[in-house]
Every structure is written in structure tokens, then in C-alpha cells.
Coordinates of C-alpha atoms and ligand atoms in Angstrom, one line a residue:
X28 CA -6.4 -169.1 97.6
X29 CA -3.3 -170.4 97.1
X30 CA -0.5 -170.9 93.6
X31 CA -0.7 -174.9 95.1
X32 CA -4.9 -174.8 95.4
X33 CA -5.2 -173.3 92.7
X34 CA -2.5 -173.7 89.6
X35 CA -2.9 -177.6 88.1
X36 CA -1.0 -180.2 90.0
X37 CA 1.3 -181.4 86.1
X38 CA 2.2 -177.9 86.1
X39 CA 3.6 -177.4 89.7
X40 CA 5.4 -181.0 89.3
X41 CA 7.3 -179.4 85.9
X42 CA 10.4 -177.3 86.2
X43 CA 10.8 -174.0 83.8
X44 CA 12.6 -174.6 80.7
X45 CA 16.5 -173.9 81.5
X46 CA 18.6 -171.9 79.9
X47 CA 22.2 -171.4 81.2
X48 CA 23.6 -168.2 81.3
X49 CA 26.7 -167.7 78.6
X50 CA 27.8 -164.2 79.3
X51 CA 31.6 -164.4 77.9
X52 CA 31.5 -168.1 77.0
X53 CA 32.1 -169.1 73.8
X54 CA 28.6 -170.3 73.1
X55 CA 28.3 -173.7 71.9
X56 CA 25.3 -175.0 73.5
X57 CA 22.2 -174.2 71.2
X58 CA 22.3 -174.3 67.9
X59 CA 23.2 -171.5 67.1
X60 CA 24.7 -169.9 63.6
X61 CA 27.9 -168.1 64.6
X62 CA 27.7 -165.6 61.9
X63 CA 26.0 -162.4 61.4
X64 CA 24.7 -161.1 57.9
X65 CA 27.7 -159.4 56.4
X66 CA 27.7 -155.4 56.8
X67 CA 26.3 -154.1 53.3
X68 CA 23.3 -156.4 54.3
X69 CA 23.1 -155.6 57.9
X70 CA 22.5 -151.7 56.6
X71 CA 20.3 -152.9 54.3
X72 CA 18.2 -153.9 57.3
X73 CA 19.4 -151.3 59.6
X74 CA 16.9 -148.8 56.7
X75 CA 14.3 -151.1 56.4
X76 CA 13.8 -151.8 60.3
X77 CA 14.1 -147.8 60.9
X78 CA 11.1 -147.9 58.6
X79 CA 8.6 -150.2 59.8
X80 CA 5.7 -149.3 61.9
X81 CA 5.9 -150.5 65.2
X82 CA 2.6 -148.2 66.2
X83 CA 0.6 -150.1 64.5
X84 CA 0.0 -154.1 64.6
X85 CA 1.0 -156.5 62.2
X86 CA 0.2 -157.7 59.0
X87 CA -1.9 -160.7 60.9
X88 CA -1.2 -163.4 58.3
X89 CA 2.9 -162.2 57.7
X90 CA 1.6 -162.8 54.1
X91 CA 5.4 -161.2 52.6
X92 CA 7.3 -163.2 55.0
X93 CA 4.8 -166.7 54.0
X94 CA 6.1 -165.6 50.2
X95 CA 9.1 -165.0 51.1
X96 CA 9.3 -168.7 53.0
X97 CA 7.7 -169.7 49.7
X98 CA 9.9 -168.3 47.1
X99 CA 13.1 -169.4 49.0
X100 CA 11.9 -173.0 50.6
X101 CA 9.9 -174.5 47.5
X102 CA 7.1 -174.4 49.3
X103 CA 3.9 -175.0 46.7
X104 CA 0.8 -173.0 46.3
X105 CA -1.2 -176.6 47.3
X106 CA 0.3 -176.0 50.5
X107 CA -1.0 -173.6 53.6
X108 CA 2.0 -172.4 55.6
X109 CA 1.2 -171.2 59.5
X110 CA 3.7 -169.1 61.1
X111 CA 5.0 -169.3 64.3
X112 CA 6.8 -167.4 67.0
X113 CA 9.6 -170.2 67.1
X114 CA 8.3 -173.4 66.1
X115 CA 7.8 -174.3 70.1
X116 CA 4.6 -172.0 69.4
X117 CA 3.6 -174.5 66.7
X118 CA 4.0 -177.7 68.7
X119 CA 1.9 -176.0 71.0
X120 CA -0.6 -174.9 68.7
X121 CA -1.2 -178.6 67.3
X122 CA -0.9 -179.9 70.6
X123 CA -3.8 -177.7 72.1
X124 CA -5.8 -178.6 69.0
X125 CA -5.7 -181.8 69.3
X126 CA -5.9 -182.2 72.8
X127 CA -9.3 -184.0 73.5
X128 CA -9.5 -185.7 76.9
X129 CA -7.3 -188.9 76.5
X130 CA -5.6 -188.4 73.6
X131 CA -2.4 -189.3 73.4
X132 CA 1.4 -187.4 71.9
X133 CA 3.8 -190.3 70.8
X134 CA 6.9 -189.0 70.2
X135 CA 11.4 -191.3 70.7
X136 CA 13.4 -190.5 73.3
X137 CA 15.9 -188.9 73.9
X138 CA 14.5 -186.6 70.9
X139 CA 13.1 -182.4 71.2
X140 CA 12.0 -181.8 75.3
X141 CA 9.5 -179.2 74.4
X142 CA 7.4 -182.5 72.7
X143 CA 6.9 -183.4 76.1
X144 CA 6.4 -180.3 77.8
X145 CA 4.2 -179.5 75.8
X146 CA 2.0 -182.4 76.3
X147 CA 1.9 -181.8 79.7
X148 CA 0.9 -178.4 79.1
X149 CA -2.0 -179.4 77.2
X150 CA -3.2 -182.2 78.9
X151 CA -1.9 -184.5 75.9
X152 CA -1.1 -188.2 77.6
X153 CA 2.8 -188.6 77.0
X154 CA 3.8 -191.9 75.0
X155 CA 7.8 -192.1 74.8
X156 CA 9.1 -194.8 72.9
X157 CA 13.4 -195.2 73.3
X158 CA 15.5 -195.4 70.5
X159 CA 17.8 -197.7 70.3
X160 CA 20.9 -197.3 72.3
X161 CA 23.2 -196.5 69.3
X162 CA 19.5 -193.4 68.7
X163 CA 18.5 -195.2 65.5
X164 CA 14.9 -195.3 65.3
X165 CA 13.3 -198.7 67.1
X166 CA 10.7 -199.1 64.5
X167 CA 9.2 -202.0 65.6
X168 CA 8.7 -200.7 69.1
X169 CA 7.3 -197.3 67.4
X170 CA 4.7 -199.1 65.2
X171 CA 3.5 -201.7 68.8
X172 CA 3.2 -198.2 70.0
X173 CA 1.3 -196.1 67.6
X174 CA -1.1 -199.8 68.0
X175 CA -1.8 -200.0 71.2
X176 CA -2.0 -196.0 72.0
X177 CA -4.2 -195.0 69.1
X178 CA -1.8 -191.4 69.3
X179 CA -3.7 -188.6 67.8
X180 CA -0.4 -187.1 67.4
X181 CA 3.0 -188.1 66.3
X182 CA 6.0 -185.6 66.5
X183 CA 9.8 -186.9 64.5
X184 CA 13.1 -184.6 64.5
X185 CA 14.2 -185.3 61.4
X186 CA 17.2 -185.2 62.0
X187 CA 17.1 -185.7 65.6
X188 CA 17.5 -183.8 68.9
X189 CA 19.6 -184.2 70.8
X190 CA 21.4 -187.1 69.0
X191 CA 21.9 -186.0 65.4
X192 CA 21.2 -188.7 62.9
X193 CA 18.2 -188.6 60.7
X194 CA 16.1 -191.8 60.9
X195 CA 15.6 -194.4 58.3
X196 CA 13.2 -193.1 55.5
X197 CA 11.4 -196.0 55.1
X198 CA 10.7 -196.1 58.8
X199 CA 9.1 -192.8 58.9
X200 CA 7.2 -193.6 55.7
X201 CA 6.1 -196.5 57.5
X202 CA 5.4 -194.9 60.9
X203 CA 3.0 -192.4 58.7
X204 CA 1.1 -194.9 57.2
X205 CA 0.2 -197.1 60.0
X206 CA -0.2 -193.7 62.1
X207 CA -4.4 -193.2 63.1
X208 CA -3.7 -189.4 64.1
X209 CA -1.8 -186.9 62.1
X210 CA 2.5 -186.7 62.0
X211 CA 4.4 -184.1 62.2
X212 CA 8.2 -183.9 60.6
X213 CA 10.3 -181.2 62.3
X214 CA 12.8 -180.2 60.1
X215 CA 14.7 -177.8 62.3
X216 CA 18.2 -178.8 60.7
X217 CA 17.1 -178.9 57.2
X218 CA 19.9 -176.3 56.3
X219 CA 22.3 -179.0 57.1
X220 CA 21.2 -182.4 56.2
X221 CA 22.0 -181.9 52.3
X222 CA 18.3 -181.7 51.3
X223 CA 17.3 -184.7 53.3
X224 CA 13.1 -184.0 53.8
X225 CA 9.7 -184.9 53.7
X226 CA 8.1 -181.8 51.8
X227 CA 7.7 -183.3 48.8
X228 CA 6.0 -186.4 50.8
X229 CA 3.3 -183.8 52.1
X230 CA 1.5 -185.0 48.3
X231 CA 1.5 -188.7 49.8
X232 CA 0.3 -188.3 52.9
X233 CA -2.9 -187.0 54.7
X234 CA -1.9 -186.7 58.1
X235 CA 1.7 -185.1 57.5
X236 CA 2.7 -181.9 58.4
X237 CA 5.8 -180.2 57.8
X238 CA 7.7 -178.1 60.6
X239 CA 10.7 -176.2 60.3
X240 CA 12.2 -172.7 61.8
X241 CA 14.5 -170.3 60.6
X242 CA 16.8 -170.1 63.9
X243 CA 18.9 -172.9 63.4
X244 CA 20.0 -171.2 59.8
X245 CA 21.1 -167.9 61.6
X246 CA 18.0 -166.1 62.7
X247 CA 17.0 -167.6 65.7
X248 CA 16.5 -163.9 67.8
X249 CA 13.5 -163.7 65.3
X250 CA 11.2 -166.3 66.7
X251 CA 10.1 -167.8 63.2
X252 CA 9.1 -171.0 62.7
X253 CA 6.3 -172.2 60.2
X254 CA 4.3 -175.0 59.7
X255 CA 3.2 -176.5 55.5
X256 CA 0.6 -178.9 54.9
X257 CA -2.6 -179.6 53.5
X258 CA -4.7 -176.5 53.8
X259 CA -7.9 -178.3 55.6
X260 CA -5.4 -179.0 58.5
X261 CA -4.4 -175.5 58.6
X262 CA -6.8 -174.0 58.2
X263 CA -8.2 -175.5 62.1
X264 CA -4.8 -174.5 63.3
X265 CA -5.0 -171.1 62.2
X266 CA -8.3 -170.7 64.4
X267 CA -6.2 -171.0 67.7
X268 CA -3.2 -168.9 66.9
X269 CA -3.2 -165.4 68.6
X270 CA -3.8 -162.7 65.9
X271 CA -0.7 -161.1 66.2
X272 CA 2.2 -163.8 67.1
X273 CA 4.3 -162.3 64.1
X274 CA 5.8 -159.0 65.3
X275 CA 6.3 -156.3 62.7
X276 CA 9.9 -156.4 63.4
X277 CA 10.6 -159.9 63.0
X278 CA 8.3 -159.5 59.8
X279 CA 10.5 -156.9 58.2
X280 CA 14.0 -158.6 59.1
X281 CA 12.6 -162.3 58.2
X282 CA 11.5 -160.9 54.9
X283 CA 14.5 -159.2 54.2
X284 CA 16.8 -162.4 55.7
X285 CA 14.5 -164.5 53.3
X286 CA 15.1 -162.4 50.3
X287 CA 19.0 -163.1 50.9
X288 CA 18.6 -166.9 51.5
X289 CA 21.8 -168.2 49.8
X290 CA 24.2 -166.2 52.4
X291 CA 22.2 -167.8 54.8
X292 CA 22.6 -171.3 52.6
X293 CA 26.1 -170.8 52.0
X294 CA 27.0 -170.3 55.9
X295 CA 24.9 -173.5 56.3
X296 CA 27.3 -175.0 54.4
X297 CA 30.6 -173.7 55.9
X298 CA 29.1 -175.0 59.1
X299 CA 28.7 -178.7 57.6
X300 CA 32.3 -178.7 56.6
X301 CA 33.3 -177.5 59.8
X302 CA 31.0 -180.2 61.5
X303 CA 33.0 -182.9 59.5
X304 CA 36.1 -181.8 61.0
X305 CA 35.5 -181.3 64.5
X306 CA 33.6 -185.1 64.0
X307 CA 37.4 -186.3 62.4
X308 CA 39.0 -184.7 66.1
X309 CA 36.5 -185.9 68.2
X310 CA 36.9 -189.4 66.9
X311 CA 40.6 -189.5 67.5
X312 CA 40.6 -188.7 70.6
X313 CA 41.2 -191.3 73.2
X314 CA 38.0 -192.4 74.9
X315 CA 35.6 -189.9 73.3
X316 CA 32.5 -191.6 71.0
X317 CA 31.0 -190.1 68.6
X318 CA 27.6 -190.2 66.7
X319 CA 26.9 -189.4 63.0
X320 CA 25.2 -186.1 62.8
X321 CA 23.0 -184.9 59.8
X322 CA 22.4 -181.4 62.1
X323 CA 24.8 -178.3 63.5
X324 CA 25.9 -179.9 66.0
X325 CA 27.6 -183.4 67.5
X326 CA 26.7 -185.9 69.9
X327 CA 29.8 -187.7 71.7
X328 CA 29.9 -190.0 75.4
X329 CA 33.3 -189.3 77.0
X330 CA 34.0 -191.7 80.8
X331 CA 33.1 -188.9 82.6
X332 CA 31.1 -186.4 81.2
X333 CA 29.5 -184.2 84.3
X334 CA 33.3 -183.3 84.9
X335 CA 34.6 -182.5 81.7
X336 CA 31.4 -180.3 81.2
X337 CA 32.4 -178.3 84.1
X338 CA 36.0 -178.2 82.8
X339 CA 35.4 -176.7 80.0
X340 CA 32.8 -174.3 81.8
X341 CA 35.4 -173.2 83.2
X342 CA 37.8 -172.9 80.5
X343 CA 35.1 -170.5 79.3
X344 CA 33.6 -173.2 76.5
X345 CA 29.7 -173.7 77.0
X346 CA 28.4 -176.8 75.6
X347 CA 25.8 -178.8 76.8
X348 CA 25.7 -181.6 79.1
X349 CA 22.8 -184.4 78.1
X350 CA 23.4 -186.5 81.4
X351 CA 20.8 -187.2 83.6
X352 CA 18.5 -186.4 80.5
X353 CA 17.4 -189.6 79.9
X354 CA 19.2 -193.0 80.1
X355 CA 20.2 -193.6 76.9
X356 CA 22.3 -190.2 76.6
X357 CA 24.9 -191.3 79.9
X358 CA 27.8 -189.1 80.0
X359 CA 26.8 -187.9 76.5
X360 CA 27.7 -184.0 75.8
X361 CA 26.5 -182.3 72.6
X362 CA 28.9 -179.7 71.1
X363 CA 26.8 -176.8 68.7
X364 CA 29.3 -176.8 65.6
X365 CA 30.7 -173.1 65.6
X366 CA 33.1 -170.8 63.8
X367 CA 36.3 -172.7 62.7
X368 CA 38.3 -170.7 65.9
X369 CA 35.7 -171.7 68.7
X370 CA 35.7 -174.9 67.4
X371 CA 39.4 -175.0 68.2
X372 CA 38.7 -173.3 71.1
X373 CA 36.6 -176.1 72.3
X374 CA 38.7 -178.8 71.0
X375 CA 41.9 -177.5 72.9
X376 CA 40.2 -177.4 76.0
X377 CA 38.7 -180.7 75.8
X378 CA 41.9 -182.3 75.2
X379 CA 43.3 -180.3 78.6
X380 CA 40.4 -181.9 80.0
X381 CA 41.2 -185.5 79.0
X382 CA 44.3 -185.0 79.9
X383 CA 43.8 -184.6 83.1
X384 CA 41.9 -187.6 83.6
X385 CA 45.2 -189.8 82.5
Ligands
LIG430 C1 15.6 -175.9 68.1 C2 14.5 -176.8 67.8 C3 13.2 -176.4 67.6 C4 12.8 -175.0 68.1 O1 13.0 -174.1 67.2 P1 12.4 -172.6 67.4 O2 11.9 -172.2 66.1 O3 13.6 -171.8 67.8 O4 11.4 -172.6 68.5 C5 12.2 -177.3 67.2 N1 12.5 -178.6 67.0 C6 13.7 -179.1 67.2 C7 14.0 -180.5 66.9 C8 14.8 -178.2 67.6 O5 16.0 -178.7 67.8

């Protein structure tokens, strides 16, 4: 018996989840916060880490870290929170739920890959609608959609992956009500967006679930992301996640991380400010376009964009390069906002790069 007899025919045809190397790059390709916890904190943690009891298994609910999540998100008692290892694992978890033979996982495009990946993993059928090309939100082509496939599932970035904006509001509100399956807003850049969300809509809707994570606000090496809604949805849910998928350590530092919120907020917030200027510099710069983000990161089409990726590889700048990703992202590269120095860093080398194309 073979891997190709035996391993499922969409699995061999997908390619593994790529992530480039970065080893003494200035990293600007995921997301990422920049900055650490400052060093009173970081001992802080160093104490309460050295304490916790990695020989035995976790508290299986992470009830201090759903608190926690509570007490510094808003998040009210009329609401179940499940707790993921990232939020991927929560995407999966719906996914595999729901996943009935037929049924169908609308999501846009270009928007979050692992919506699709995951589909396939789970044997949900694939309905991408496009955006349109300037990535607003094509409602009418989302709501002929959600029609005709019946999707039992519907995920949104709100804002967006890869592209940044958030969509209209009344779109959404309108995709959710003419939705037959259940909706799902992922909030991954809610630290950034100025307190754009749809929590408090949760009240409104049946079928709307809440995603967010904690690694785009600085603690993405903990593999946290939680799910809120009504509790008759999660409650379902919580029957397929694996008993464990909250490791004591990430318990103890996400606790502790959560208990600290506001240095994570106020980071959040030095990252906005530096996102409006390195949006300013982009825009000034001859040939470069760039799109409105609500997120930590930027969205810009230069003429040639699989060069001037490579440039600035290597000129020692990783960003990422969206081309070949779908076709409405051609010669689109997407620049993670950083500290104020890499942000020059990348800036300076970019403008060597265009240069050299004059
Ligand atoms: C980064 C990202 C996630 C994944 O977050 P993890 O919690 O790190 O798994 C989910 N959704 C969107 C839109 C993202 O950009």
C-alpha cells in the first residue's frame, strides 16, 4: 500500500502551508507585533512560568485564561467562549462540524487561505466569491451566492486578509440575515481597527459567531485564538475539540499577558500610527498603489512586484509577495507594519528598488 492508494486524492493535490524562512531578515511578512512585553513584566512571567506544572495536563476548559479573555475583551456571561490553539484550529473545528456530505464553505477572495484549506480538509465544497477589484465587498454577488449554494457556512475577515479594509457594515448585516447556515466574523485585527466589530451584534443574530486570536496583538508564539457566541452553538463545538488543545504554558503566559492588556493595547496603537505613516510614504512614491488598511499591515501593487520582492529579499527586508495568489492581487505585496526603524528600513530599500527600475 501506497501514500498515493491510500492518502485522499484533495489532499495529495494540496501543497503544505508555506512559510519562508526569516533568519536575519527584518521580518515583515506576518503580522506580527514587533515588541516584546517590557522587562519588569517579562520577569513577572519568567516566575510564573517557572511555576506551572508541566507534569501534569491542563486545566481542560483554560477556565482563568476564558476569564481573563472575558474581563479584558467585554466578552458577556450570555456568551460561551471556545478556545483555540490559534484560531486556524477553530476554523477547523466549525469546519469538521459542519461538514455533512455536500455542504458547502462560502467565503471572498482574495481573503484568509486557511478558509479554503480547510474546506478541503474537511470535505466542505469550496464557494469563492471575488471582491471587487478595488477588495470591497461584491455584495450582490455574495448574496446570488449564499442563494444558489445554500452554504452551511460563511467565514468574513473583518478587516480583511490579505487586502486590509473592513467591509461595509451593512453588507455584512445583510449577508447574515439572508445567510441559511451560521457566519462567522474573524476579527484577527480587532486591536487595530479602532473598535470596529460585531460582538455586540452576537445579541442580533442566531447564526453569528465571533472569532478573534491574540497573535496579531503580540502573542502570536502562544497559539490562542477563541471563539464567542451563543452557548447552544458551542456547546456542539466543544464536543470535537481535543481535551487538551490549551497547553499549560500558553495558559499561564496568556493569563498573565491578559491581565496586562493595555500594554498590549497601547502597542496596538503605536502600530496604527506607525501604519498611517508608512501608508503617507507608500503613497508618494512614484508608481506604488496603495489600499486603505483597518489591520497591521498594508496592501500596495507596484509595475513589477515579483522583482522588487526579491530586491528587497535581498536587501535583507521580508515582506510578502501576494502575486500569483489569486488574480485580483497582480503584483500586489503586503508590507506587516513594524517598529518605526524597520519600517524605515523597508521603506529605504524599496525606494533603492524603484530606483532601479527608472
Ligand atoms: C492571522 C489570521 C488568523 C490566524 O490566527 P492564529 O490565531 O494565529 O491561528 C485568522 N484569521 C485571519 C484573517 C488572520 O489573518
Amino acid at each position: 500500500m501506497t501514500p498515493e492508494q491510500l492518502i485522499r486524492p484533495e489532499i495529495q493535490r494540496l501543497s503544505a502551508y508555506h512559510v519562508a524562512g526569516a533568519a536575519g531578515m527584518v521580518k515583515l511578512d506576518a503580522m506580527e507585533n514587533p515588541y516584546s512585553l517590557p522587562d519588569d513584566l517579562r520577569a513577572e512571567l519568567a516566575d510564573q512560568l517557572r511555576d506551572a506544572a508541566i507534569n501534569r495536563y491542563p486545566d481542560p476548559h483554560a477556565a482563568a485564561v476564558q476569564l481573563a479573555l472575558r474581563q479584558a475583551f467585554g466578552i458577556e456571561p450570555a456568551y460561551d467562549i471556545l478556545l483555540g490553539n490559534g484560531s486556524d484550529e477553530l476554523i477547523q473545528i466549525v469546519a469538521s462540524a459542519l461538514a455533512k456530505p455536500g455542504a458547502a464553505l462560502l467565503a471572498v477572495e482574495p481573503s484568509f487561505v486557511m478558509y479554503r484549506m480547510i474546506a478541503e480538509f474537511t470535505g466542505l465544497r469550496y464557494v469563492g466569491v471575488p471582491l471587487r477589484p478595488d477588495f470591497t465587498l461584491d455584495e450582490a454577488a455574495v448574496l446570488d451566492a449564499i442563494e444558489r449554494e445554500q452554504p452551511e457556512l460563511v467565514f468574513l475577515a473583518y478587516p480583511n486578509n490579505p487586502t486590509g479594509n473592513a467591509f461595509e457594515r451593512g453588507a455584512i448585516e445583510r449577508i447574515l440575515a439572508a445567510a441559511p447556515g451560521l457566519v462567522v466574523i474573524d476579527e484577527a485585527y480587532h486591536a487595530f481597527t479602532g473598535g470596529l466589530s460585531f460582538l455586540a451584534d452576537l445579541a442580533r443574530f442566531d447564526n453569528l459567531l465571533l472569532m478573534r486570536t491574540v497573535s496579531k496583538l503580540g502573542l502570536a508564539g502562544l497559539r490562542l485564538g477563541y471563539l464567542a457566541g451563543k452557548p447552544a452553538w458551542i456547546t456542539q463545538f466543544d464536543k470535537i475539540r481535543l481535551p487538551y488543545n490549551i497547553n499549560v504554558l500558553t495558559q499561564v503566559a496568556a493569563r498573565f499577558a491578559l491581565e496586562h492588556v493595555a500594554v498590549l493595547e497601547n502597542q496596538a496603537a503605536r502600530l496604527v500610527v506607525e501604519r498611517e505613516r508608512l501608508l503617507l510614504a507608500l503613497s508618494a512614491l512614484n508608481g506604488v498603489q496603495t489600499f486603505p488598511s483597518s489591520a497591521n499591515f498594508i496592501l500596495f501593487r507596484l509595475p513589477d512586484a515579483a522583482r522588487v520582492f526579491s530586491g528587497l529579499k535581498q536587501r535583507g527586508i521580508l515582506i510578502k509577495n501576494l502575486h500569483g495568489g489569486h488574480p485580483l492581487l497582480d503584483n500586489c505585496l503586503r508590507v506587516t507594519v513594524g517598529a518605526p526603524q524597520e519600517n524605515d528600513a523597508f521603506l529605504d530599500a524599496l525606494r533603492a528598488e524603484l530606483e532601479l527600475e527608472n
